[in-house]
Every structure is written in C-alpha cells, then in structure tokens.
Backbone as ProteinMPNN parsed JSONL, in Angstrom:
{"seq_chain_A": "XXXXXXXXXXXXXXXXXXXXXXXXXXXXXXXXXXXXXXXXXXXXXXXXXXXXXXXXXXXXXXXXXXXXXXXXXXXXXXXXXXXXXXXXXXXXXXXXXXXXXXXXXXXXXXXXXXXXXXXXXX", "coords_chain_A": {"N_chain_A": [[0.546, -1.458, 0.078], [0.512, 2.453, -0.484], [2.041, 5.147, 1.637], [1.75, 7.858, 2.439], [2.376, 11.534, 2.945], [2.321, 14.894, 3.768], [3.284, 18.054, 3.607], [4.058, 21.446, 4.374], [1.728, 23.313, 5.474], [0.829, 25.936, 7.496], [0.582, 29.352, 9.318], [-0.718, 31.791, 8.142], [-1.241, 35.046, 6.468], [-4.149, 36.62, 5.499], [-5.005, 36.742, 1.865], [-2.643, 36.066, 1.656], [-0.046, 32.96, 0.493], [0.843, 30.046, -0.069], [2.406, 26.617, -0.273], [1.271, 23.52, -0.593], [2.966, 20.151, 0.052], [2.442, 16.477, -0.723], [4.155, 13.563, -0.392], [4.748, 10.685, -1.373], [4.902, 6.762, -0.996], [6.501, 3.826, -2.235], [6.069, 2.172, -5.555], [4.063, 2.908, -6.914], [3.156, 5.076, -7.46], [2.712, 6.7, -9.548], [0.283, 5.096, -11.089], [-1.949, 6.182, -9.8], [-4.823, 7.928, -9.202], [-5.113, 11.139, -7.775], [-5.765, 13.31, -4.913], [-6.622, 16.304, -3.066], [-8.201, 17.153, 0.108], [-9.672, 18.917, 2.768], [-10.678, 19.652, 5.957], [-12.571, 21.447, 8.379], [-12.742, 22.477, 11.755], [-15.584, 21.138, 12.982], [-16.9, 20.712, 10.33], [-18.176, 19.05, 7.421], [-15.446, 16.909, 5.811], [-14.283, 17.887, 2.598], [-13.614, 17.695, -0.411], [-11.187, 19.299, -2.479], [-9.307, 19.278, -4.857], [-8.481, 17.382, -7.808], [-6.345, 15.399, -9.439], [-5.563, 13.765, -12.339], [-3.883, 10.382, -13.192], [-3.354, 11.338, -15.618], [-2.595, 13.998, -15.583], [-5.206, 15.365, -15.775], [-6.588, 17.961, -14.109], [-9.106, 19.198, -11.31], [-11.746, 21.056, -9.491], [-13.178, 22.456, -6.911], [-15.707, 25.085, -6.327], [-15.069, 26.753, -4.607], [-12.689, 27.425, -4.596], [-11.401, 27.477, -7.013], [-9.696, 29.056, -9.63], [-7.921, 30.254, -7.693], [-6.51, 28.205, -6.413], [-4.063, 25.387, -7.589], [-3.211, 22.158, -7.955], [-0.818, 20.107, -8.758], [1.336, 17.459, -9.807], [4.572, 15.697, -9.485], [5.519, 12.764, -11.26], [7.969, 12.194, -11.222], [9.038, 12.344, -8.819], [7.412, 11.344, -6.786], [5.667, 13.181, -5.877], [2.769, 15.09, -5.073], [1.184, 18.015, -5.018], [-0.183, 21.173, -4.281], [-0.517, 24.278, -4.76], [-1.578, 27.253, -2.86], [-3.126, 30.129, -2.95], [-4.004, 33.675, -2.983], [-5.242, 33.493, 0.07], [-8.082, 33.331, 2.129], [-9.68, 33.5, 5.251], [-11.738, 31.384, 5.689], [-10.548, 28.795, 4.104], [-8.783, 28.435, 6.326], [-8.162, 25.112, 7.778], [-7.622, 21.664, 8.666], [-5.653, 20.036, 5.986], [-5.967, 17.263, 3.524], [-3.634, 14.494, 2.091], [-4.828, 12.477, -0.662], [-4.691, 9.264, -2.277], [-6.037, 7.462, -4.941], [-8.59, 7.935, -5.99], [-11.16, 7.434, -8.132], [-13.176, 7.206, -11.032], [-14.953, 9.283, -13.491], [-16.905, 11.792, -12.817], [-17.637, 14.911, -10.771], [-18.195, 15.179, -7.284], [-15.79, 12.709, -7.423], [-15.275, 9.393, -5.382], [-13.249, 8.594, -2.518], [-10.186, 7.848, -2.513], [-8.554, 4.786, -1.359], [-6.111, 5.611, 0.601], [-4.821, 7.847, 2.9], [-3.207, 10.471, 3.665], [-1.93, 11.985, 6.762], [-2.719, 14.658, 7.56], [-2.076, 18.289, 6.991], [-1.724, 21.322, 8.745], [-3.595, 24.48, 8.087], [-3.623, 27.89, 8.558], [-5.362, 30.412, 8.091], [-5.081, 33.85, 8.736], [-5.188, 37.49, 10.231]], "CA_chain_A": [[0.236, 0.314, -0.193], [0.953, 4.02, -0.705], [2.214, 5.586, 2.483], [1.24, 9.559, 2.421], [3.207, 12.637, 4.167], [2.037, 16.271, 4.056], [3.987, 19.544, 4.534], [4.229, 23.039, 3.456], [0.956, 24.154, 6.071], [1.022, 27.126, 8.407], [-0.006, 30.386, 9.615], [-0.252, 33.189, 6.95], [-2.008, 36.473, 6.479], [-5.27, 36.741, 4.529], [-3.963, 37.248, 0.621], [-1.286, 35.244, 1.433], [0.032, 32.17, -0.523], [1.626, 28.491, 0.64], [2.161, 25.539, -1.315], [1.415, 22.143, 0.325], [3.508, 19.087, -0.604], [2.023, 15.073, -0.081], [5.056, 13.174, -0.684], [4.07, 9.331, -1.487], [6.313, 6.296, -0.793], [5.772, 2.415, -3.484], [6.228, 1.927, -6.727], [3.145, 2.8, -7.895], [2.094, 6.47, -7.499], [2.252, 7.164, -11.323], [-1.151, 5.103, -11.721], [-2.924, 6.585, -9.075], [-5.531, 9.632, -9.411], [-5.041, 11.787, -6.351], [-6.817, 14.361, -4.523], [-6.625, 17.319, -1.662], [-9.438, 17.336, 0.912], [-9.817, 19.67, 3.559], [-11.623, 19.628, 6.897], [-12.411, 22.817, 9.498], [-13.417, 21.929, 12.791], [-16.842, 20.776, 13.167], [-17.411, 20.668, 9.415], [-17.517, 17.863, 6.734], [-14.465, 16.908, 4.768], [-14.732, 18.266, 1.393], [-12.423, 17.57, -1.468], [-10.936, 20.629, -2.836], [-8.948, 19.494, -6.385], [-8.278, 16.41, -7.998], [-5.359, 15.279, -10.79], [-5.763, 12.254, -12.952], [-3.027, 10.058, -13.659], [-2.506, 11.743, -17.032], [-2.464, 14.897, -15.549], [-5.95, 16.189, -15.885], [-7.457, 18.281, -12.746], [-11.07, 19.558, -11.602], [-11.389, 21.832, -8.623], [-13.907, 22.914, -6.175], [-15.874, 25.948, -7.053], [-14.485, 27.97, -3.659], [-10.436, 27.301, -5.094], [-11.027, 27.449, -8.853], [-8.493, 30.156, -10.04], [-6.893, 30.219, -6.428], [-5.522, 26.564, -6.188], [-3.346, 24.864, -8.466], [-2.909, 21.26, -7.961], [0.121, 19.483, -9.496], [2.067, 16.226, -9.838], [5.7, 15.751, -10.628], [5.805, 11.211, -10.771], [9.236, 11.853, -10.776], [9.298, 12.465, -6.967], [6.233, 11.068, -6.079], [4.701, 14.439, -5.38], [1.515, 15.72, -5.269], [1.164, 19.822, -4.988], [-1.289, 22.411, -4.194], [-0.397, 25.838, -4.512], [-2.79, 28.051, -2.749], [-2.612, 31.595, -3.429], [-4.962, 34.576, -2.476], [-5.835, 32.691, 1.102], [-8.635, 33.365, 2.896], [-9.71, 32.849, 6.506], [-12.465, 30.58, 5.073], [-9.757, 28.175, 3.593], [-8.186, 27.497, 7.497], [-8.646, 23.887, 7.795], [-6.427, 20.592, 7.812], [-5.44, 19.387, 4.404], [-5.193, 15.841, 3.852], [-3.433, 14.085, 0.408], [-5.644, 10.916, -0.776], [-4.73, 8.675, -3.47], [-6.333, 6.401, -5.614], [-9.832, 8.252, -6.367], [-11.669, 6.792, -9.348], [-14.746, 7.584, -11.508], [-14.765, 10.806, -13.905], [-18.09, 12.554, -12.252], [-17.646, 15.513, -9.725], [-17.119, 14.619, -6.963], [-15.349, 11.383, -7.406], [-15.614, 8.678, -3.891], [-11.731, 9.192, -2.513], [-9.466, 6.419, -2.345], [-8.431, 4.219, 0.266], [-5.458, 6.277, 1.15], [-4.672, 9.095, 3.536], [-2.412, 11.202, 4.94], [-2.42, 12.224, 8.361], [-2.745, 15.55, 7.239], [-1.408, 19.184, 7.409], [-2.522, 22.547, 9.152], [-3.363, 25.667, 7.046], [-4.557, 28.721, 9.396], [-5.496, 32.049, 7.524], [-5.344, 34.889, 10.249], [-4.455, 38.248, 10.85]], "C_chain_A": [[0.828, 1.259, 0.047], [1.145, 4.042, 0.671], [2.266, 7.49, 1.947], [1.598, 10.391, 3.22], [2.695, 13.99, 3.343], [2.717, 16.85, 4.6], [3.613, 20.804, 3.741], [2.779, 23.934, 4.6], [1.748, 25.155, 7.313], [0.506, 27.791, 9.092], [0.65, 31.237, 8.603], [-1.245, 33.725, 7.046], [-3.26, 36.302, 5.208], [-4.666, 37.499, 2.964], [-2.776, 37.06, 0.624], [-1.168, 34.326, 0.5], [1.099, 31.411, 0.331], [1.098, 27.51, -0.333], [2.357, 23.986, -0.634], [2.473, 21.192, -1.049], [2.964, 17.36, -0.159], [3.365, 14.134, -1.119], [4.53, 11.268, -0.261], [5.162, 8.443, -1.706], [5.746, 5.061, -1.804], [6.273, 3.254, -4.518], [5.323, 2.128, -7.615], [2.103, 4.143, -8.005], [1.664, 6.703, -8.768], [0.737, 6.633, -11.56], [-1.963, 5.204, -10.749], [-3.65, 8.022, -9.434], [-5.44, 9.969, -8.067], [-5.717, 12.902, -6.254], [-6.482, 15.22, -3.297], [-8.01, 17.266, -1.189], [-8.815, 18.416, 1.982], [-10.764, 19.792, 4.33], [-11.57, 20.832, 8.192], [-13.279, 22.186, 10.675], [-15.225, 22.163, 12.837], [-17.851, 20.71, 11.405], [-16.942, 19.96, 8.584], [-16.344, 18.012, 6.372], [-14.777, 17.049, 3.288], [-13.509, 18.167, 0.665], [-12.2, 18.763, -2.274], [-10.273, 20.541, -4.22], [-8.471, 17.89, -6.566], [-7.225, 16.813, -8.938], [-5.695, 13.702, -11.348], [-3.96, 11.295, -12.921], [-2.139, 10.567, -14.737], [-2.743, 12.926, -16.808], [-4.028, 16.329, -15.78], [-6.536, 16.734, -14.346], [-8.685, 19.256, -12.783], [-10.719, 20.248, -10.326], [-12.731, 22.103, -7.971], [-14.498, 24.227, -6.565], [-15.432, 26.768, -5.853], [-13.173, 27.886, -3.735], [-10.578, 27.327, -6.396], [-10.347, 28.477, -8.796], [-7.375, 30.318, -8.903], [-5.74, 29.643, -6.113], [-5.224, 26.387, -7.528], [-2.806, 23.533, -8.383], [-1.959, 20.66, -9.348], [0.515, 18.177, -9.268], [3.483, 16.527, -10.667], [5.971, 13.982, -10.107], [7.214, 11.006, -10.616], [10.077, 11.517, -9.438], [8.315, 12.147, -6.303], [5.548, 11.716, -5.231], [3.864, 14.743, -5.821], [1.793, 17.333, -4.739], [0.204, 20.237, -5.165], [-0.774, 23.75, -3.658], [-1.598, 26.703, -4.599], [-2.373, 29.626, -2.778], [-4.062, 32.595, -2.972], [-6.35, 34.115, -0.995], [-6.959, 33.825, 1.752], [-9.119, 32.955, 4.232], [-10.574, 31.695, 6.294], [-11.437, 29.313, 4.454], [-8.901, 27.544, 5.048], [-9.039, 25.887, 7.299], [-7.054, 23.099, 7.612], [-6.752, 19.623, 6.333], [-4.708, 18.146, 4.672], [-4.762, 15.564, 2.169], [-4.213, 12.887, 0.391], [-5.075, 10.843, -2.148], [-5.657, 7.393, -3.75], [-8.2, 6.376, -5.491], [-9.902, 7.716, -7.559], [-13.026, 7.213, -9.66], [-14.098, 9.361, -12.18], [-15.999, 12.471, -13.33], [-17.255, 13.618, -11.379], [-18.557, 15.514, -8.782], [-16.738, 13.334, -7.214], [-15.129, 10.974, -5.629], [-13.801, 8.804, -3.934], [-11.526, 7.369, -2.52], [-8.917, 6.357, -1.271], [-7.126, 4.646, 1.611], [-5.083, 7.606, 1.329], [-3.145, 9.564, 3.799], [-2.171, 11.367, 6.147], [-2.567, 13.795, 8.079], [-1.674, 17.157, 8.072], [-2.171, 20.672, 7.962], [-2.418, 23.557, 8.509], [-4.077, 26.545, 8.363], [-4.07, 30.183, 8.722], [-5.887, 33.257, 8.502], [-4.584, 35.969, 9.979], [-4.329, 38.733, 12.086]], "O_chain_A": [[1.781, 1.155, 0.82], [0.58, 3.123, 1.262], [2.95, 7.98, 1.049], [1.235, 10.198, 4.381], [2.766, 13.914, 2.116], [3.028, 16.652, 5.775], [2.984, 20.953, 2.693], [2.796, 25.164, 4.544], [2.869, 25.067, 7.814], [-0.284, 27.189, 9.819], [1.822, 31.418, 8.274], [-2.218, 33.208, 7.595], [-3.013, 35.834, 4.097], [-4.037, 38.556, 2.931], [-1.918, 37.59, -0.082], [-1.93, 34.453, -0.458], [1.923, 31.872, 1.122], [0.035, 27.434, -0.949], [3.418, 23.479, -0.27], [2.66, 21.355, -2.254], [3.229, 17.116, 1.017], [3.393, 14.132, -2.35], [4.11, 10.813, 0.803], [6.174, 8.789, -2.316], [4.595, 5.209, -2.216], [6.701, 4.408, -4.538], [5.41, 1.782, -8.793], [0.94, 4.278, -8.386], [0.491, 6.883, -9.098], [-0.07, 7.392, -12.097], [-2.828, 4.33, -10.681], [-3.062, 9.013, -9.867], [-5.68, 9.121, -7.207], [-6.226, 13.486, -7.211], [-5.953, 14.558, -2.404], [-8.941, 17.326, -1.993], [-7.617, 18.696, 1.999], [-11.854, 20.039, 3.813], [-10.543, 21.005, 8.848], [-14.305, 21.526, 10.516], [-15.858, 23.213, 12.73], [-19.077, 20.676, 11.301], [-15.721, 19.832, 8.491], [-15.885, 19.149, 6.484], [-15.578, 16.25, 2.803], [-12.442, 18.551, 1.143], [-13.213, 19.238, -2.787], [-10.479, 21.515, -4.944], [-8.13, 17.231, -5.583], [-7.017, 17.971, -9.299], [-6.024, 12.728, -10.67], [-2.973, 11.926, -12.544], [-0.926, 10.452, -14.909], [-3.236, 13.429, -17.818], [-3.972, 17.554, -15.883], [-6.891, 15.901, -13.512], [-9.157, 19.879, -13.734], [-9.554, 20.155, -9.94], [-13.615, 21.89, -8.802], [-13.71, 24.767, -7.343], [-15.423, 27.928, -6.263], [-12.505, 28.342, -2.807], [-9.512, 27.135, -6.979], [-10.352, 28.984, -7.674], [-6.178, 30.478, -9.143], [-4.623, 30.022, -5.762], [-5.794, 26.936, -8.471], [-1.648, 23.565, -8.801], [-2.259, 20.729, -10.54], [-0.1, 17.665, -8.333], [3.693, 17.117, -11.727], [6.445, 13.718, -9.003], [7.717, 10.021, -10.075], [11.084, 10.883, -9.12], [8.205, 12.608, -5.167], [4.973, 11.318, -4.218], [3.836, 14.8, -7.051], [2.761, 17.577, -4.019], [-0.486, 19.872, -6.117], [-0.66, 24.156, -2.501], [-2.347, 26.952, -5.544], [-1.232, 30.051, -2.596], [-5.101, 32.017, -2.653], [-7.571, 34.262, -0.948], [-6.68, 35.021, 1.838], [-8.913, 31.751, 4.385], [-10.062, 30.721, 6.846], [-12.327, 28.467, 4.367], [-8.419, 26.412, 5.009], [-10.151, 25.65, 6.828], [-6.015, 23.399, 7.024], [-7.65, 18.902, 5.9], [-3.723, 17.831, 5.34], [-5.286, 16.14, 1.215], [-4.283, 12.24, 1.437], [-4.94, 11.756, -2.963], [-5.929, 6.518, -2.928], [-8.93, 5.451, -5.135], [-8.856, 7.467, -8.159], [-13.878, 7.518, -8.826], [-13.315, 10.19, -11.716], [-15.841, 13.684, -13.471], [-16.089, 13.268, -11.2], [-19.715, 15.788, -9.098], [-17.752, 12.637, -7.211], [-14.901, 11.817, -4.761], [-13.143, 9.023, -4.951], [-12.188, 6.332, -2.526], [-8.713, 7.217, -0.413], [-7.057, 4.326, 2.797], [-4.976, 8.436, 0.426], [-2.174, 8.87, 4.099], [-2.325, 10.268, 6.678], [-2.365, 14.165, 9.236], [-0.964, 17.199, 9.077], [-3.244, 20.983, 7.445], [-1.275, 23.864, 8.171], [-4.928, 26.016, 9.078], [-3.01, 30.809, 8.762], [-7.033, 33.434, 8.913], [-3.444, 35.798, 9.547], [-3.418, 39.517, 12.352]]}, "name": "protein", "num_of_chains": 1, "seq": "XXXXXXXXXXXXXXXXXXXXXXXXXXXXXXXXXXXXXXXXXXXXXXXXXXXXXXXXXXXXXXXXXXXXXXXXXXXXXXXXXXXXXXXXXXXXXXXXXXXXXXXXXXXXXXXXXXXXXXXXXX"}
C-alpha cells in the first residue's frame, strides 16, 4: 500500500500564499489519481482538487482560480499551490490516493495522509 506524508502548512495572512506537498512511498504512485481534501473543525471533509494519472485537474468552486494542483511523478509528489488565501480556507488539508471515476466529486481513494494544518488569520 502507498503511504502519504503532507507538509507545507502554516499560519499566513489573508491574501497570502502557501504550497502544500504530499510525498508518496511505493512504486505505483504514477498509476493513482490523487486528490486534496480539507476539513475545518465541526465541518464535513470536502474535496478541494483532483489530478488524474494523466494530469487532468478539477477543482471545487470555492478554490478554483486561486488554487492549483500538480504532480511530479519522478518525485512521487503531488502539490497544492494556494494563492489569495482567505480565513475560510483554514482547515487541515489531507492528501488522498486512489480516487476513481470521472464525475465530480469522485469517491475518495483508500490511502490518506495524516494532514497538515493551514491557518489563515490576521
């Protein structure tokens, strides 16, 4: 099974930027569709962005234009570039591997990272 480790979270001012990274172990990273989820306290976990094994991307309406998901299969890593951050972006962000399906939102895959905290506050 694949193991995922997120990094890059922190405290930023509104309007600031962060880049999250998700490093995957194992030999089969390139075959997985990948996604970023987030969960704020007391709220349901929501899908933020996806990227297929072929590099096609999709985004939640709340983050489109501001966020960009990408992957580097040579480094077994998926990224989430977050710009123009808002207080409502505050959440724990989770990497997920093994999403399936072409409709939005696809069901999550079986592999999760431990999460990284993003706090947007002045």
